[in-house]
Amino acid sequence: MKRSAISGTHAVDRMLKEEVFYPAHDARKESPAYAKAHKHLVKELDLPCLVCGVRNSTLKDPAHNKAGAKDMETHHHVVEWALQNAIDLNKFNERIWPALKNKHPGKYEQPFGQQEMLDFIDHSEDNLWVLCDVHHRHSLVGIHSITAPIWGAQDLIRDDFTYISQVKK
């Protein structure tokens, strides 16, 4: 089938099948250090959702909460918490540490030790993104549910373009 260089607006409907093996780990329980980091980012700094811009302080304002979020959450974005027991320290220091060192001069001067890496994964503000509950866990737009190319562009989509159907389900 020959496709033209320009195709009109169209939908792509696909089912993502994913099978991931997580290492053995304790049930997720918010550590005091994670709770402190979460509170700092969400309540004290009142950082916005990376996608829609809603803040903890604007959740109840429909003009600022177009996705209908109910809560603000933090997402482990460099390394997912549930994978921490499968992360190789040498690979982490080879692939993640240099970027952290460059991005945060003076903060990550030495490669990580095992406990430092685990602490980074659990509660470092440099491993946490603020997202509303919709853009964190919703089945159509949440980072845990859709592919990176689609999730990553959400904050760049024009306001007049409907890119996802039925977000407020």
mmCIF file of N, CA, C and O in Angstrom, residues 33-34 37-38 41 74-78 100 104 107-108 112 116-129:
data_model
loop_
_atom_site.group_PDB
_atom_site.id
_atom_site.type_symbol
_atom_site.label_atom_id
_atom_site.label_comp_id
_atom_site.label_asym_id
_atom_site.label_seq_id
_atom_site.Cartn_x
_atom_site.Cartn_y
_atom_site.Cartn_z
ATOM 1 N N ALA A 33 12.090 9.187 54.427
ATOM 2 C CA ALA A 33 12.852 10.066 53.532
ATOM 3 C C ALA A 33 12.075 10.346 52.245
ATOM 4 O O ALA A 33 12.080 11.470 51.732
ATOM 5 N N TYR A 34 11.379 9.330 51.720
ATOM 6 C CA TYR A 34 10.545 9.542 50.533
ATOM 7 C C TYR A 34 9.392 10.496 50.870
ATOM 8 O O TYR A 34 9.095 11.418 50.097
ATOM 9 N N ALA A 37 10.681 14.027 50.889
ATOM 10 C CA ALA A 37 10.957 14.530 49.541
ATOM 11 C C ALA A 37 9.654 14.822 48.800
ATOM 12 O O ALA A 37 9.512 15.867 48.146
ATOM 13 N N HIS A 38 8.690 13.911 48.899
ATOM 14 C CA HIS A 38 7.388 14.101 48.250
ATOM 15 C C HIS A 38 6.716 15.379 48.769
ATOM 16 O O HIS A 38 6.241 16.204 47.983
ATOM 17 N N LEU A 41 8.457 18.545 47.394
ATOM 18 C CA LEU A 41 8.173 18.819 45.986
ATOM 19 C C LEU A 41 6.721 19.227 45.749
ATOM 20 O O LEU A 41 6.436 20.183 45.020
ATOM 21 N N THR A 74 4.305 11.612 43.042
ATOM 22 C CA THR A 74 5.675 11.669 42.548
ATOM 23 C C THR A 74 6.012 10.332 41.906
ATOM 24 O O THR A 74 5.612 9.271 42.384
ATOM 25 N N HIS A 75 6.730 10.420 40.794
ATOM 26 C CA HIS A 75 7.061 9.255 39.977
ATOM 27 C C HIS A 75 8.570 9.059 39.970
ATOM 28 O O HIS A 75 9.318 10.002 39.704
ATOM 29 N N HIS A 76 9.011 7.863 40.273
ATOM 30 C CA HIS A 76 10.435 7.531 40.184
ATOM 31 C C HIS A 76 10.792 7.449 38.701
ATOM 32 O O HIS A 76 10.384 6.524 38.020
ATOM 33 N N HIS A 77 11.543 8.426 38.205
ATOM 34 C CA HIS A 77 11.722 8.482 36.754
ATOM 35 C C HIS A 77 13.059 7.986 36.237
ATOM 36 O O HIS A 77 13.127 7.505 35.117
ATOM 37 N N VAL A 78 14.139 8.063 36.968
ATOM 38 C CA VAL A 78 15.413 7.539 36.478
ATOM 39 C C VAL A 78 15.425 6.024 36.676
ATOM 40 O O VAL A 78 15.745 5.275 35.755
ATOM 41 N N LEU A 100 24.197 12.691 36.138
ATOM 42 C CA LEU A 100 23.841 13.393 37.375
ATOM 43 C C LEU A 100 24.935 14.388 37.768
ATOM 44 O O LEU A 100 24.656 15.515 38.168
ATOM 45 N N HIS A 104 24.139 18.349 37.963
ATOM 46 C CA HIS A 104 24.129 18.917 39.316
ATOM 47 C C HIS A 104 25.568 19.111 39.807
ATOM 48 O O HIS A 104 26.041 18.363 40.663
ATOM 49 N N LYS A 107 27.269 18.239 43.430
ATOM 50 C CA LYS A 107 26.386 17.393 44.231
ATOM 51 C C LYS A 107 26.764 15.913 44.166
ATOM 52 O O LYS A 107 26.715 15.218 45.169
ATOM 53 N N TYR A 108 27.131 15.426 43.013
ATOM 54 C CA TYR A 108 27.434 14.009 42.823
ATOM 55 C C TYR A 108 28.884 13.859 42.352
ATOM 56 O O TYR A 108 29.148 13.396 41.251
ATOM 57 N N PHE A 112 28.451 6.409 43.188
ATOM 58 C CA PHE A 112 27.584 5.961 44.268
ATOM 59 C C PHE A 112 28.088 4.663 44.879
ATOM 60 O O PHE A 112 28.638 3.808 44.180
ATOM 61 N N GLU A 116 23.947 4.355 48.824
ATOM 62 C CA GLU A 116 23.670 5.670 48.215
ATOM 63 C C GLU A 116 22.783 5.515 46.985
ATOM 64 O O GLU A 116 21.879 6.309 46.759
ATOM 65 N N MET A 117 23.054 4.478 46.205
ATOM 66 C CA MET A 117 22.222 4.232 45.025
ATOM 67 C C MET A 117 20.792 3.896 45.442
ATOM 68 O O MET A 117 19.832 4.415 44.871
ATOM 69 N N LEU A 118 20.639 3.027 46.438
ATOM 70 C CA LEU A 118 19.302 2.663 46.905
ATOM 71 C C LEU A 118 18.565 3.878 47.465
ATOM 72 O O LEU A 118 17.359 4.048 47.225
ATOM 73 N N ASP A 119 19.273 4.737 48.195
ATOM 74 C CA ASP A 119 18.657 5.965 48.716
ATOM 75 C C ASP A 119 18.246 6.895 47.580
ATOM 76 O O ASP A 119 17.176 7.504 47.610
ATOM 77 N N PHE A 120 19.110 7.016 46.559
ATOM 78 C CA PHE A 120 18.786 7.836 45.390
ATOM 79 C C PHE A 120 17.498 7.334 44.751
ATOM 80 O O PHE A 120 16.591 8.101 44.441
ATOM 81 N N ILE A 121 17.418 6.026 44.551
ATOM 82 C CA ILE A 121 16.241 5.447 43.901
ATOM 83 C C ILE A 121 14.991 5.698 44.741
ATOM 84 O O ILE A 121 13.962 6.113 44.210
ATOM 85 N N ASP A 122 15.072 5.495 46.036
ATOM 86 C CA ASP A 122 13.899 5.637 46.901
ATOM 87 C C ASP A 122 13.427 7.071 47.031
ATOM 88 O O ASP A 122 12.235 7.356 46.905
ATOM 89 N N HIS A 123 14.336 8.013 47.284
ATOM 90 C CA HIS A 123 13.836 9.319 47.703
ATOM 91 C C HIS A 123 14.594 10.549 47.210
ATOM 92 O O HIS A 123 14.304 11.655 47.652
ATOM 93 N N SER A 124 15.529 10.392 46.295
ATOM 94 C CA SER A 124 16.201 11.589 45.810
ATOM 95 C C SER A 124 15.238 12.430 44.970
ATOM 96 O O SER A 124 14.536 11.914 44.096
ATOM 97 N N GLU A 125 15.219 13.710 45.226
ATOM 98 C CA GLU A 125 14.383 14.605 44.418
ATOM 99 C C GLU A 125 14.847 14.613 42.962
ATOM 100 O O GLU A 125 14.077 15.000 42.077
ATOM 101 N N ASP A 126 16.072 14.174 42.712
ATOM 102 C CA ASP A 126 16.568 14.074 41.342
ATOM 103 C C ASP A 126 16.086 12.797 40.651
ATOM 104 O O ASP A 126 16.348 12.595 39.466
ATOM 105 N N ASN A 127 15.407 11.932 41.384
ATOM 106 C CA ASN A 127 14.797 10.731 40.804
ATOM 107 C C ASN A 127 13.273 10.796 40.884
ATOM 108 O O ASN A 127 12.594 9.815 40.625
ATOM 109 N N LEU A 128 12.726 11.932 41.253
ATOM 110 C CA LEU A 128 11.273 12.061 41.396
ATOM 111 C C LEU A 128 10.732 13.158 40.488
ATOM 112 O O LEU A 128 11.250 14.278 40.488
ATOM 113 N N TRP A 129 9.715 12.836 39.749
ATOM 114 C CA TRP A 129 8.978 13.819 38.959
ATOM 115 C C TRP A 129 7.629 14.029 39.623
ATOM 116 O O TRP A 129 6.995 13.070 40.081
#
